[in-house]
XYZ file of C-alpha atoms in Angstrom:
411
model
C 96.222 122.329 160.579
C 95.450 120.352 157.221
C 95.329 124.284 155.418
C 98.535 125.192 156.878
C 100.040 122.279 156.343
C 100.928 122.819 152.677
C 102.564 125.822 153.690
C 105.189 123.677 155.565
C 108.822 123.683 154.805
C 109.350 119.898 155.540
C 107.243 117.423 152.808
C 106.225 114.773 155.228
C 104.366 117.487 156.812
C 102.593 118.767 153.969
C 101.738 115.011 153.296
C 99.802 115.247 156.459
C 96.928 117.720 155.176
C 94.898 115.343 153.456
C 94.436 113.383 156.673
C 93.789 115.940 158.905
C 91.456 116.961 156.408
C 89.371 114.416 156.787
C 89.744 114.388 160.458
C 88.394 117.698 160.679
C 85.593 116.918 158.290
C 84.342 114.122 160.939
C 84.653 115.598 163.864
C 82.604 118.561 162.301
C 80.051 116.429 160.991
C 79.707 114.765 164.064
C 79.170 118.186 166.455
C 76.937 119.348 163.080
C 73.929 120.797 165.067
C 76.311 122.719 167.442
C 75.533 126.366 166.047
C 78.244 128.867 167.370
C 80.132 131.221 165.841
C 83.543 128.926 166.129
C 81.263 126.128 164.086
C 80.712 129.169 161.695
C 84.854 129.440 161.698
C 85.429 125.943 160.905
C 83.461 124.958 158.433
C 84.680 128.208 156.298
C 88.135 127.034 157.203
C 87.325 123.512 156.430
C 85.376 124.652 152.852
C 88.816 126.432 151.456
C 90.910 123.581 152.885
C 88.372 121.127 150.214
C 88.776 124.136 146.988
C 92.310 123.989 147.443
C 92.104 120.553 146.115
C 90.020 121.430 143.728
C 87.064 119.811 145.680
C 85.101 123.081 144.746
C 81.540 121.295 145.033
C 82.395 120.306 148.665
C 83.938 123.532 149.451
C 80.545 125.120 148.283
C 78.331 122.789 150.266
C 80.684 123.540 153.736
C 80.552 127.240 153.109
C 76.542 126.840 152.841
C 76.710 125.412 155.992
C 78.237 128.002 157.350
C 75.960 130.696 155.789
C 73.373 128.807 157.243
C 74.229 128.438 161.136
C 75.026 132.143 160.607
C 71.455 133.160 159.484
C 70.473 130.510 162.751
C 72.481 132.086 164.870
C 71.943 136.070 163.821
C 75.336 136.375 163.606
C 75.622 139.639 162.257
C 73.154 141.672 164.504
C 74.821 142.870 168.155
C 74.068 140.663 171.164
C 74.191 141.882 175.033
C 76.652 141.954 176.892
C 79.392 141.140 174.240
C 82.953 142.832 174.349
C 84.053 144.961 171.542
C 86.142 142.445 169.788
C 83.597 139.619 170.413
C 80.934 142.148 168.202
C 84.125 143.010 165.415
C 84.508 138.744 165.521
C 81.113 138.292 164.317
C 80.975 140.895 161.999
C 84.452 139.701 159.912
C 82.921 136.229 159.875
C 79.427 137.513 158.440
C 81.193 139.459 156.207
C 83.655 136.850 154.856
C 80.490 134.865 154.200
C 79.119 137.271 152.108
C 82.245 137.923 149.964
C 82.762 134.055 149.829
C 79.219 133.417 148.599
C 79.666 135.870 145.836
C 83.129 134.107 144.707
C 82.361 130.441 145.239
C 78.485 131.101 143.416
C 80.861 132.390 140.626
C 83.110 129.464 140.719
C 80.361 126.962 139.825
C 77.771 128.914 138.512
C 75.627 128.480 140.925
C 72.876 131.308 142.693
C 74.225 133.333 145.850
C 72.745 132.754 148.696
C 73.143 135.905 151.242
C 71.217 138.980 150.070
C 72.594 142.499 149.270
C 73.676 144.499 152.026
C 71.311 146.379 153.435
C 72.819 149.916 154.084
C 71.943 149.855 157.626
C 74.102 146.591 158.486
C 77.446 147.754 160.086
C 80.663 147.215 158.498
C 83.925 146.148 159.879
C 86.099 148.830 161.690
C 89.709 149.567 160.804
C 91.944 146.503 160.953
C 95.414 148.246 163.392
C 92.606 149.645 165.647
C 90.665 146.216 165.987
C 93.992 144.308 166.356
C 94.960 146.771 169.648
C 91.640 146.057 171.348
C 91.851 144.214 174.604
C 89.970 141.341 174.563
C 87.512 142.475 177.927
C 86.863 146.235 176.093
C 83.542 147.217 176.311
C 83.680 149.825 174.122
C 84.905 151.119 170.801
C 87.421 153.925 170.683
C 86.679 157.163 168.833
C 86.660 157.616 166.141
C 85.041 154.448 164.500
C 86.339 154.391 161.239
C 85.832 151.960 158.586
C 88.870 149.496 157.997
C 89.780 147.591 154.631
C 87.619 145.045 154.921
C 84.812 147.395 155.224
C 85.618 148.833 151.368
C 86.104 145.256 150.423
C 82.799 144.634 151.055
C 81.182 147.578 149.297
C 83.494 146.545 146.306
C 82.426 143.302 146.036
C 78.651 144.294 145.726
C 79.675 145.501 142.568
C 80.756 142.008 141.746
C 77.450 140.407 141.626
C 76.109 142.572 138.815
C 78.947 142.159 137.049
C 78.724 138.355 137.115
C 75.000 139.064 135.877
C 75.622 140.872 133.219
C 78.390 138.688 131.482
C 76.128 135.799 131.962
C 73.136 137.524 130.501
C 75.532 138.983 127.358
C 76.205 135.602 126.720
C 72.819 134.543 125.623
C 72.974 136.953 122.738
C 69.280 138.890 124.395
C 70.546 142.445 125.666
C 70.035 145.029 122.479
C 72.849 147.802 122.186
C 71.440 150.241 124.662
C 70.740 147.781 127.114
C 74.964 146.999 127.009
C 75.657 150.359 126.906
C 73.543 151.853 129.690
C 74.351 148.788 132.563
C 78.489 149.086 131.438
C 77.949 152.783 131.726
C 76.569 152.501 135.456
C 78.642 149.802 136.821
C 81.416 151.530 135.581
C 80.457 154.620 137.126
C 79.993 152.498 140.626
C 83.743 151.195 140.233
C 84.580 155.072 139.808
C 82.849 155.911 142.586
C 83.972 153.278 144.875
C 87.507 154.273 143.908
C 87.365 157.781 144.529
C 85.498 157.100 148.305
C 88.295 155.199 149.238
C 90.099 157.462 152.522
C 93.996 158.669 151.111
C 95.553 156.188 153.587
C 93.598 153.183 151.203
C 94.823 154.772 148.155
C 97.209 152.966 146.297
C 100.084 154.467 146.013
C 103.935 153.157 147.443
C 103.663 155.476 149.917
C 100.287 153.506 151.631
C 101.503 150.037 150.833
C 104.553 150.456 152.637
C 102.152 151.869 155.790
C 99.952 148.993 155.850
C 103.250 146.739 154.885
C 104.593 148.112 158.637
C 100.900 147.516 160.326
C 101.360 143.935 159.020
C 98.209 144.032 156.592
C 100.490 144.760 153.646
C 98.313 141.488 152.043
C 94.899 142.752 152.930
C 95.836 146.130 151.084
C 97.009 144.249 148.144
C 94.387 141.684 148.120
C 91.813 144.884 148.477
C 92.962 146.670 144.683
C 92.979 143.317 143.147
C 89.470 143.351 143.608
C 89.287 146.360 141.981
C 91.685 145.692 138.694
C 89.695 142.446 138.513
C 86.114 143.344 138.584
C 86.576 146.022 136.472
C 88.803 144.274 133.744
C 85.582 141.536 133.631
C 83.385 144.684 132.985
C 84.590 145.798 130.061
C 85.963 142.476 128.674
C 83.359 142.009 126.280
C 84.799 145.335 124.499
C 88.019 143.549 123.422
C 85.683 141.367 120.713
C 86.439 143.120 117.829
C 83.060 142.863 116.412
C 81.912 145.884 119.123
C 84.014 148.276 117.283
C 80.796 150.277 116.662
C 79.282 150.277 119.870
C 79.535 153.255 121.729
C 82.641 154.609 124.001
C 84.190 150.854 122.791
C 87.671 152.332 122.423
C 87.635 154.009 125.602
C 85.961 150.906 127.351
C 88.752 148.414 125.563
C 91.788 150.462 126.562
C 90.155 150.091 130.624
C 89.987 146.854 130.029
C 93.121 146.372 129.350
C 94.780 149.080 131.741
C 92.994 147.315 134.544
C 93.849 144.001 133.471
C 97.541 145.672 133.271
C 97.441 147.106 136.714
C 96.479 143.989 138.484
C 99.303 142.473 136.814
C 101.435 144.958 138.069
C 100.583 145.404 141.430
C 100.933 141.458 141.682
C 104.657 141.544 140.993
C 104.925 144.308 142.857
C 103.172 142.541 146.098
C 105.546 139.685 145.757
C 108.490 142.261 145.788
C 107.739 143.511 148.986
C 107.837 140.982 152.223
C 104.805 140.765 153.773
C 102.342 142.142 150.545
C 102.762 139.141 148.763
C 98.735 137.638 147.931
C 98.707 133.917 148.620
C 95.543 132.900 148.359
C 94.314 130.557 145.483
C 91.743 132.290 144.195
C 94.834 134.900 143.114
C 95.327 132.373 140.355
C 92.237 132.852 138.800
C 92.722 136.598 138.582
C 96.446 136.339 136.674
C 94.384 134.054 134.604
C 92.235 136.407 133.464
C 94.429 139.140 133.390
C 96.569 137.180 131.153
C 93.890 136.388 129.145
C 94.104 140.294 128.390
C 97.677 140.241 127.492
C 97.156 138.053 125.004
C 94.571 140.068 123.201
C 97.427 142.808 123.713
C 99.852 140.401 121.928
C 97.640 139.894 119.070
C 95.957 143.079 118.204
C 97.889 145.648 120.390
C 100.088 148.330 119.439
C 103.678 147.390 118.342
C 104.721 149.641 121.355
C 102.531 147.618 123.427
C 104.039 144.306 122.822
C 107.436 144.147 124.880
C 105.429 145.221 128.257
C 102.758 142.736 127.544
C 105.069 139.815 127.403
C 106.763 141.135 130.222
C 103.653 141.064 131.945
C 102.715 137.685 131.242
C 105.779 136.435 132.329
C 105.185 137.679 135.902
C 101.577 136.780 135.719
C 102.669 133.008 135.033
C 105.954 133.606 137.446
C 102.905 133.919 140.307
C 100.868 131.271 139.319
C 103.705 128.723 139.274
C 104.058 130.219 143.100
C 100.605 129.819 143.859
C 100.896 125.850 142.383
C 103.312 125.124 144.479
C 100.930 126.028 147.737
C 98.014 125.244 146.239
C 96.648 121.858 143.713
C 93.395 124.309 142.699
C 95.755 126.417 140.758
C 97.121 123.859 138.160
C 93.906 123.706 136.417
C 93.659 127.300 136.491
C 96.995 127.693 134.659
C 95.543 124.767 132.354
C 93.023 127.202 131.848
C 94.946 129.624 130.136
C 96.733 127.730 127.798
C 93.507 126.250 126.745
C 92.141 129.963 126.154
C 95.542 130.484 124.279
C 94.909 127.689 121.648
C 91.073 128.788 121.243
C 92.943 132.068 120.018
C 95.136 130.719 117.695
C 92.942 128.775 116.415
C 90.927 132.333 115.607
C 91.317 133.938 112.216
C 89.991 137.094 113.086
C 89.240 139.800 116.156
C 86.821 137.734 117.566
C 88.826 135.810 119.728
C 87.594 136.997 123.043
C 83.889 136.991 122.476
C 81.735 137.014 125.723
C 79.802 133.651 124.924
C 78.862 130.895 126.967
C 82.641 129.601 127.053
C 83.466 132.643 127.327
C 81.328 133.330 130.667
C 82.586 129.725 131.882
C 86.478 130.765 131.413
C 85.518 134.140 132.784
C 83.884 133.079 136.177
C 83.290 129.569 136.721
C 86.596 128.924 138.058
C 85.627 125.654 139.698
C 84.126 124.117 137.029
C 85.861 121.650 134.050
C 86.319 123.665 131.532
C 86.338 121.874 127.894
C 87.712 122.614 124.765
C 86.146 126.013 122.964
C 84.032 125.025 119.923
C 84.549 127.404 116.524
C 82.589 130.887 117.023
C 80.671 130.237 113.545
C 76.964 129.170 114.963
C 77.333 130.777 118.191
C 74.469 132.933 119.466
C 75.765 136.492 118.098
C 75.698 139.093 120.710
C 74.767 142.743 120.718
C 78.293 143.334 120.088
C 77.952 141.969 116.642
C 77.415 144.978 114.494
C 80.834 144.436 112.225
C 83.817 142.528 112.080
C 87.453 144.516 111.270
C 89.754 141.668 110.975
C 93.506 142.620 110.081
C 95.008 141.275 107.025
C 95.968 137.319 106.646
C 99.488 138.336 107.631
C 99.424 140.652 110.550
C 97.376 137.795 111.844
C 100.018 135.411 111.052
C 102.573 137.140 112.768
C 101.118 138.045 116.148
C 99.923 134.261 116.353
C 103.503 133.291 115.980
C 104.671 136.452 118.552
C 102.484 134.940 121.020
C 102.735 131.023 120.497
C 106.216 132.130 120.827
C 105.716 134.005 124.320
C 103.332 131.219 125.650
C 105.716 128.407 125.084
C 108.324 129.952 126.857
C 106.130 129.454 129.823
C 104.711 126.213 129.670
């Protein structure tokens, strides 16, 4: 009740979340040793209700509870004499632990605390199937295929690494090769993941408006965000303009910035279509980044580039004023990004998006205060740092104007 209540039409009944909140909080506290998978439910209910207030260090400590009374309680192994759907309920919860852990351990920088999949754990079955179950079915039907949430899953593995490997750019210790070789095999996993994906998960209008009529239009969405996302924070670190001379760094710039365009797209295109649009807070962060992106677009992009970038960041901040209004969390997200906007103009060369310790912060840490972004000079150089091409005084000039310009219009 206190998470829904923000959704709420009438404003004395979004005034009631906080209180319920708290309600909920005590009560759980109180039954605290009761180890079920409904206690599992709650808490991870009761952890996004505290993040959507930016309470992100309470959020954390409920969802650990949670991970917890689910290792107690073996949640994710089978258990006689359970009903189909009871088994499919405790694998979605197990499974929404693990992709939580590897968000909220982002969010605050903090180690994950459910190991990698092992291969032989099963994965959640398809979602229109599941929801026709009865609830006293023994048995599932043929064929058992794997649902959404299932590829969500295997995407998000890819995640972790990622996060590693941004963090451990940052300190300036990976040589060249090192960079090269761990972009060139995530990247290759991302690929890989993409092309297992069954034609009916596919994006493509034709699927969206399938799952749009099944009712999981948002889980579809929600399931290619991941995708743009992850691999937009992969190849990041190629939009510093002092990795000009690594290897593939063109290539690995322009997918940056095609998946940082896509995710941008398919957000306005979710909100377009009734019952696609993505309303969960953590969406913020992602047009945050993605943004982030655009601006690099706006400031060292092709002229021909520069109309559909603004016109992207318009929707991008379009959405995150939407998601504001829903949810506290995503005002300092959106604080966020005009912050990363003045570390840019403040820039006087190509260097403006750097993967350093700020950088990693701005990048993942989502939950944490993020302060103002000291002057590059001094900074631990990276393995990126092999020669600067900065454009002229005045080309620099300009786009900082073309994009204080764009950037005001929004605040």
């Amino acid at each position: 009740m206190s998470l829904a209540a923000r959704f709420a039409d009438r404003e004395d009944l979004r005034l009631l979340g906080p209180n319920l909140r708290t309600q909920a909080s005590n009560l759980l506290k109180a039954d605290l040793e009761t180890l079920t998978v409904q206690s599992v439910q709650a808490w991870i209910v009761l952890g996004n209700a505290y993040g959507a207030d930016c309470e992100w260090a309470t959020e954390s400590l409920y969802f650990g509870i949670a991970i917890r009374t689910a290792h107690i309680i073996r949640l994710h192994e089978a258990h006689a004499g359970e009903t189909a759907v009871e088994h499919e309920v405790r694998l979605r919860v197990w499974w929404s632990l693990y992709m939580l852990d590897r968000w909220s351990a982002a969010g605050l920088g903090t180690p994950r605390q459910m190991a990698n999949r092992h291969m032989s754990q099963q994965l959640p079955r398809e979602e229109h199937v599941f929801h026709t179950l009865s609830s006293s079915q023994q048995d599932w039907p043929e064929p058992r295929r794997l649902g959404m949430w299932a590829y969500m899953i295997t995407l998000v593995e890819v995640f972790g690494p990622i996060q590693d490997f941004n963090r451990t750019l940052s300190t300036g210790i990976l040589d060249q090769a090192t960079v090269t070789d761990t972009v060139a095999r995530l990247g290759s996993r991302l690929e890989h993941w993409r092309q297992s994906l069954p034609s009916d998960l596919s994006l493509d209008p034709q699927t969206m408006a399938l799952h749009q009529q099944r009712g999981h239009g948002r889980t579809f969405v929600a399931l290619h965000l991941g995708y743009y996302h992850y691999g937009t924070l992969l190849y990041f670190s190629y939009l510093d303009g002092s990795a000009a001379q690594l290897p593939l760094a063109d290539m690995y710039a322009q997918r940056c910035r095609e998946y940082a365009s896509a995710l941008s797209d398919l957000l306005r295109t979710s909100y377009e279509m009734e019952g696609c649009e993505v309303m969960y807070n953590i969406v913020g962060h992602m047009a945050v980044v993605s943004s982030s992106v655009l601006i690099h677009n706006l400031l060292f992009g092709d002229q021909r580039e520069l109309d559909n970038a603004r016109g992207r960041l318009e929707s991008n901040f379009r959405i995150i004023m939407k998601l504001k209004s829903w949810w506290p969390s995503v005002d300092r997200m959106k604080a966020r990004l005009f912050m990363f906007q003045k570390a840019c103009l403040q820039s006087i060369d190509q260097r403006t998006h750097k993967v350093d310790h700020w950088m990693v912060e701005f990048l993942l840490e989502h939950g944490n205060v993020l302060d103002e972004r000291s002057q590059l000079e001094g900074d631990t150089p990276s393995p990126h740092d092999v020669s600067s091409t900065s454009p002229t005084t005045q080309a620099v000039f300009e786009r900082s104007r073309l994009t204080r310009s764009a950037l005001s219009a929004l605040n």
